XYZ file of C-alpha atoms in Angstrom:
237
model
C 24.799 -4.919 16.328
C 22.368 -7.775 17.130
C 21.879 -10.660 14.719
C 18.272 -9.552 14.111
C 19.242 -6.034 13.132
C 22.106 -7.346 10.996
C 19.759 -9.694 9.143
C 17.293 -6.883 8.497
C 20.012 -4.743 6.944
C 21.169 -7.596 4.703
C 17.601 -8.155 3.459
C 17.448 -4.535 2.230
C 15.197 -3.002 4.891
C 15.379 0.813 4.869
C 17.333 2.501 7.641
C 15.257 3.721 10.585
C 13.137 6.779 9.661
C 13.423 6.204 5.881
C 10.337 4.112 5.190
C 7.674 5.546 2.803
C 3.957 5.008 3.083
C 2.580 5.290 -0.465
C -0.920 5.781 0.953
C 0.193 8.928 2.784
C -1.591 11.952 1.113
C 1.619 14.001 1.323
C 3.530 11.292 -0.543
C 0.835 11.073 -3.202
C 0.835 14.877 -3.613
C 4.612 14.903 -4.073
C 4.353 12.176 -6.710
C 1.773 14.195 -8.664
C 4.045 17.261 -8.625
C 6.997 15.202 -9.868
C 4.901 13.809 -12.737
C 3.679 17.295 -13.670
C 7.228 18.632 -13.627
C 8.362 15.797 -15.879
C 5.515 16.408 -18.338
C 6.463 20.109 -18.400
C 10.094 19.186 -19.087
C 9.017 16.925 -21.937
C 6.787 19.593 -23.474
C 9.589 22.176 -23.321
C 11.968 19.680 -24.899
C 9.487 18.874 -27.662
C 8.962 22.615 -28.293
C 12.675 22.988 -28.961
C 12.843 20.471 -31.790
C 14.609 21.908 -34.808
C 12.389 23.719 -37.260
C 11.093 27.107 -38.426
C 9.910 29.572 -35.766
C 6.307 29.496 -34.590
C 4.119 32.084 -32.890
C 2.567 30.391 -29.860
C 0.736 33.456 -28.507
C 0.041 36.370 -30.836
C 0.675 40.063 -30.228
C -2.321 42.152 -29.158
C -3.234 45.771 -29.870
C -2.608 48.006 -26.862
C -3.423 51.548 -25.777
C -0.543 53.826 -24.770
C -1.234 56.919 -22.690
C 0.967 59.886 -23.566
C 4.036 60.004 -21.326
C 3.769 56.399 -20.131
C 5.286 53.130 -21.369
C 3.701 50.247 -23.241
C 4.730 46.647 -23.783
C 4.059 44.340 -26.722
C 4.789 40.687 -26.027
C 4.262 37.262 -27.547
C 5.318 33.651 -27.009
C 7.460 31.998 -29.646
C 8.997 28.633 -30.362
C 12.265 28.476 -32.289
C 15.277 26.182 -32.239
C 18.056 26.887 -33.064
C 17.720 30.225 -31.270
C 16.318 32.872 -33.630
C 17.211 36.433 -34.556
C 14.516 38.822 -33.274
C 13.732 42.106 -35.031
C 11.055 44.667 -34.234
C 9.819 47.312 -36.674
C 7.236 50.116 -36.744
C 5.358 50.800 -39.963
C 8.107 48.956 -41.853
C 11.014 50.788 -40.182
C 13.313 48.630 -38.036
C 13.599 49.712 -34.396
C 16.956 49.635 -32.642
C 17.252 48.404 -29.075
C 17.980 51.458 -26.920
C 16.532 53.999 -24.490
C 13.296 54.515 -26.470
C 12.657 50.942 -27.632
C 13.790 48.110 -25.383
C 14.028 44.485 -26.548
C 13.080 42.039 -23.771
C 13.651 38.284 -23.567
C 12.088 36.157 -20.833
C 12.587 32.413 -20.413
C 11.543 30.122 -21.748
C 9.735 31.570 -24.764
C 8.498 35.150 -24.205
C 9.833 38.069 -26.258
C 8.678 41.662 -25.806
C 9.173 45.236 -26.949
C 8.850 48.065 -24.427
C 8.048 51.523 -25.828
C 8.969 54.274 -23.362
C 7.826 57.887 -22.960
C 4.824 57.535 -25.231
C 3.988 60.344 -27.656
C 1.527 60.707 -30.515
C 4.321 59.738 -32.934
C 4.370 56.216 -31.412
C 0.976 55.464 -32.946
C 1.354 52.780 -35.624
C 1.697 49.111 -36.500
C 4.493 47.155 -34.829
C 5.835 43.898 -36.294
C 8.040 41.193 -34.831
C 10.234 39.125 -37.158
C 11.587 35.809 -35.831
C 14.225 34.153 -38.023
C 16.413 31.069 -37.753
C 18.131 28.759 -40.266
C 14.859 26.915 -40.950
C 12.592 29.856 -41.708
C 10.866 32.981 -40.484
C 7.660 33.963 -38.693
C 5.930 37.348 -38.358
C 3.243 38.910 -36.240
C 1.895 42.467 -35.928
C -0.197 44.609 -33.602
C -1.091 48.273 -33.247
C -0.230 50.762 -30.553
C -3.106 53.183 -30.110
C -2.098 56.471 -28.501
C -4.364 58.418 -26.182
C -3.444 62.090 -25.774
C -5.501 64.652 -23.832
C -6.793 67.557 -25.888
C -4.066 70.188 -25.846
C -3.205 73.561 -27.346
C 0.427 73.294 -28.333
C 0.626 77.001 -29.244
C -2.138 79.519 -28.761
C -3.024 82.377 -31.104
C -1.093 85.654 -30.952
C -2.792 88.907 -29.987
C -3.026 91.333 -32.906
C -3.752 94.976 -33.711
C -5.550 95.621 -37.006
C -7.217 98.454 -38.868
C -10.888 98.486 -39.728
C -11.596 96.771 -43.028
C -8.660 94.358 -42.823
C -8.811 90.588 -42.446
C -7.400 88.939 -39.328
C -6.533 85.293 -38.782
C -5.997 83.773 -35.319
C -4.141 80.443 -35.555
C -3.797 77.840 -32.793
C -1.749 74.617 -32.958
C -3.619 71.741 -31.329
C -3.220 68.024 -30.591
C -5.177 65.191 -29.055
C -6.128 61.560 -29.610
C -9.017 60.844 -29.844
C -9.383 63.922 -32.056
C -10.631 66.742 -29.831
C -13.662 68.948 -30.268
C -12.719 72.552 -31.061
C -14.566 75.780 -30.304
C -13.986 79.532 -30.406
C -15.564 82.236 -28.273
C -15.427 86.040 -28.023
C -15.727 87.770 -24.655
C -17.106 84.549 -23.151
C -19.766 83.929 -25.826
C -19.555 81.146 -28.403
C -18.904 82.487 -31.880
C -21.748 81.957 -34.310
C -20.156 81.512 -37.712
C -21.240 83.364 -40.819
C -19.626 84.415 -44.104
C -17.539 87.071 -42.364
C -16.491 85.316 -39.127
C -15.738 81.591 -39.248
C -13.118 79.013 -38.248
C -11.490 75.998 -39.888
C -10.116 72.844 -38.247
C -7.250 70.877 -39.797
C -5.102 67.971 -38.592
C -3.173 69.962 -35.991
C -4.315 73.576 -36.378
C -7.466 75.630 -36.135
C -7.820 79.124 -37.636
C -10.381 81.784 -36.807
C -10.892 84.213 -39.704
C -12.500 87.649 -39.330
C -13.034 89.438 -42.640
C -13.644 93.164 -43.092
C -12.891 93.909 -39.433
C -15.146 96.425 -37.664
C -14.753 98.166 -34.298
C -17.081 95.697 -32.562
C -14.693 92.826 -33.444
C -12.249 94.090 -30.835
C -12.137 91.937 -27.724
C -10.839 88.790 -26.032
C -10.926 85.636 -28.136
C -10.772 82.143 -26.635
C -9.889 78.844 -28.288
C -10.686 75.609 -26.446
C -10.158 71.935 -27.274
C -11.542 68.908 -25.458
C -11.599 65.115 -25.758
C -12.389 62.247 -23.369
C -8.986 62.602 -21.675
C -8.895 66.322 -20.990
C -9.307 69.887 -22.207
C -7.201 72.987 -22.778
C -7.778 76.631 -23.655
C -5.897 79.739 -24.726
C -6.659 83.428 -25.193
C -5.713 86.285 -27.521
C -6.789 89.900 -27.929
C -7.827 91.647 -31.090
C -7.523 95.444 -31.023
C -9.039 97.503 -33.836
C -7.590 100.941 -34.694
């Protein structure tokens, strides 16, 4: 090694290829990223100071299409680590095939509801508890179900003068429109022939049956997601 090179090493000069130009844009960009990473580390550390749980990002109402899955999620802050519970309309939900508890670092908790049905409609609440306190938040799952006839009316044979009732079991959310027809023509209700609509059934009543009441009766339901129909025959002896 020459005396000049030896002297340079003793004075603390960087080895060849290791010098840094602080005016280099790439160097400045790297410095900014390091500072941002450090600030993020500090904020995460500050978030984990001991204390009661906090909701950092609230739950939001969501729409669940029948047969699909939905996810409720929120951001929380809690240290020591909290106990998480989910409930629906006040009834605790167990982690399993239907309801799945999810935890994502650093602070996201979620509930996944699978195989959506009309019965999943309701208010869902998250409870976050540690030794310093408890926090709650709630949101609704709104179910959308195409208009459907779960069970159509049965065909019947009646005698003149009797009363006949054709009953269909229906579902749908939003609540579907309901109509009845005879031989392809909409039924015009009167005191003798009329239909009622309840929460999940509709009933067509024909009083004092006459021969002309015989025929093919159709029930149809429809909402914004779809429609369905079913048929039954009425024979008059």
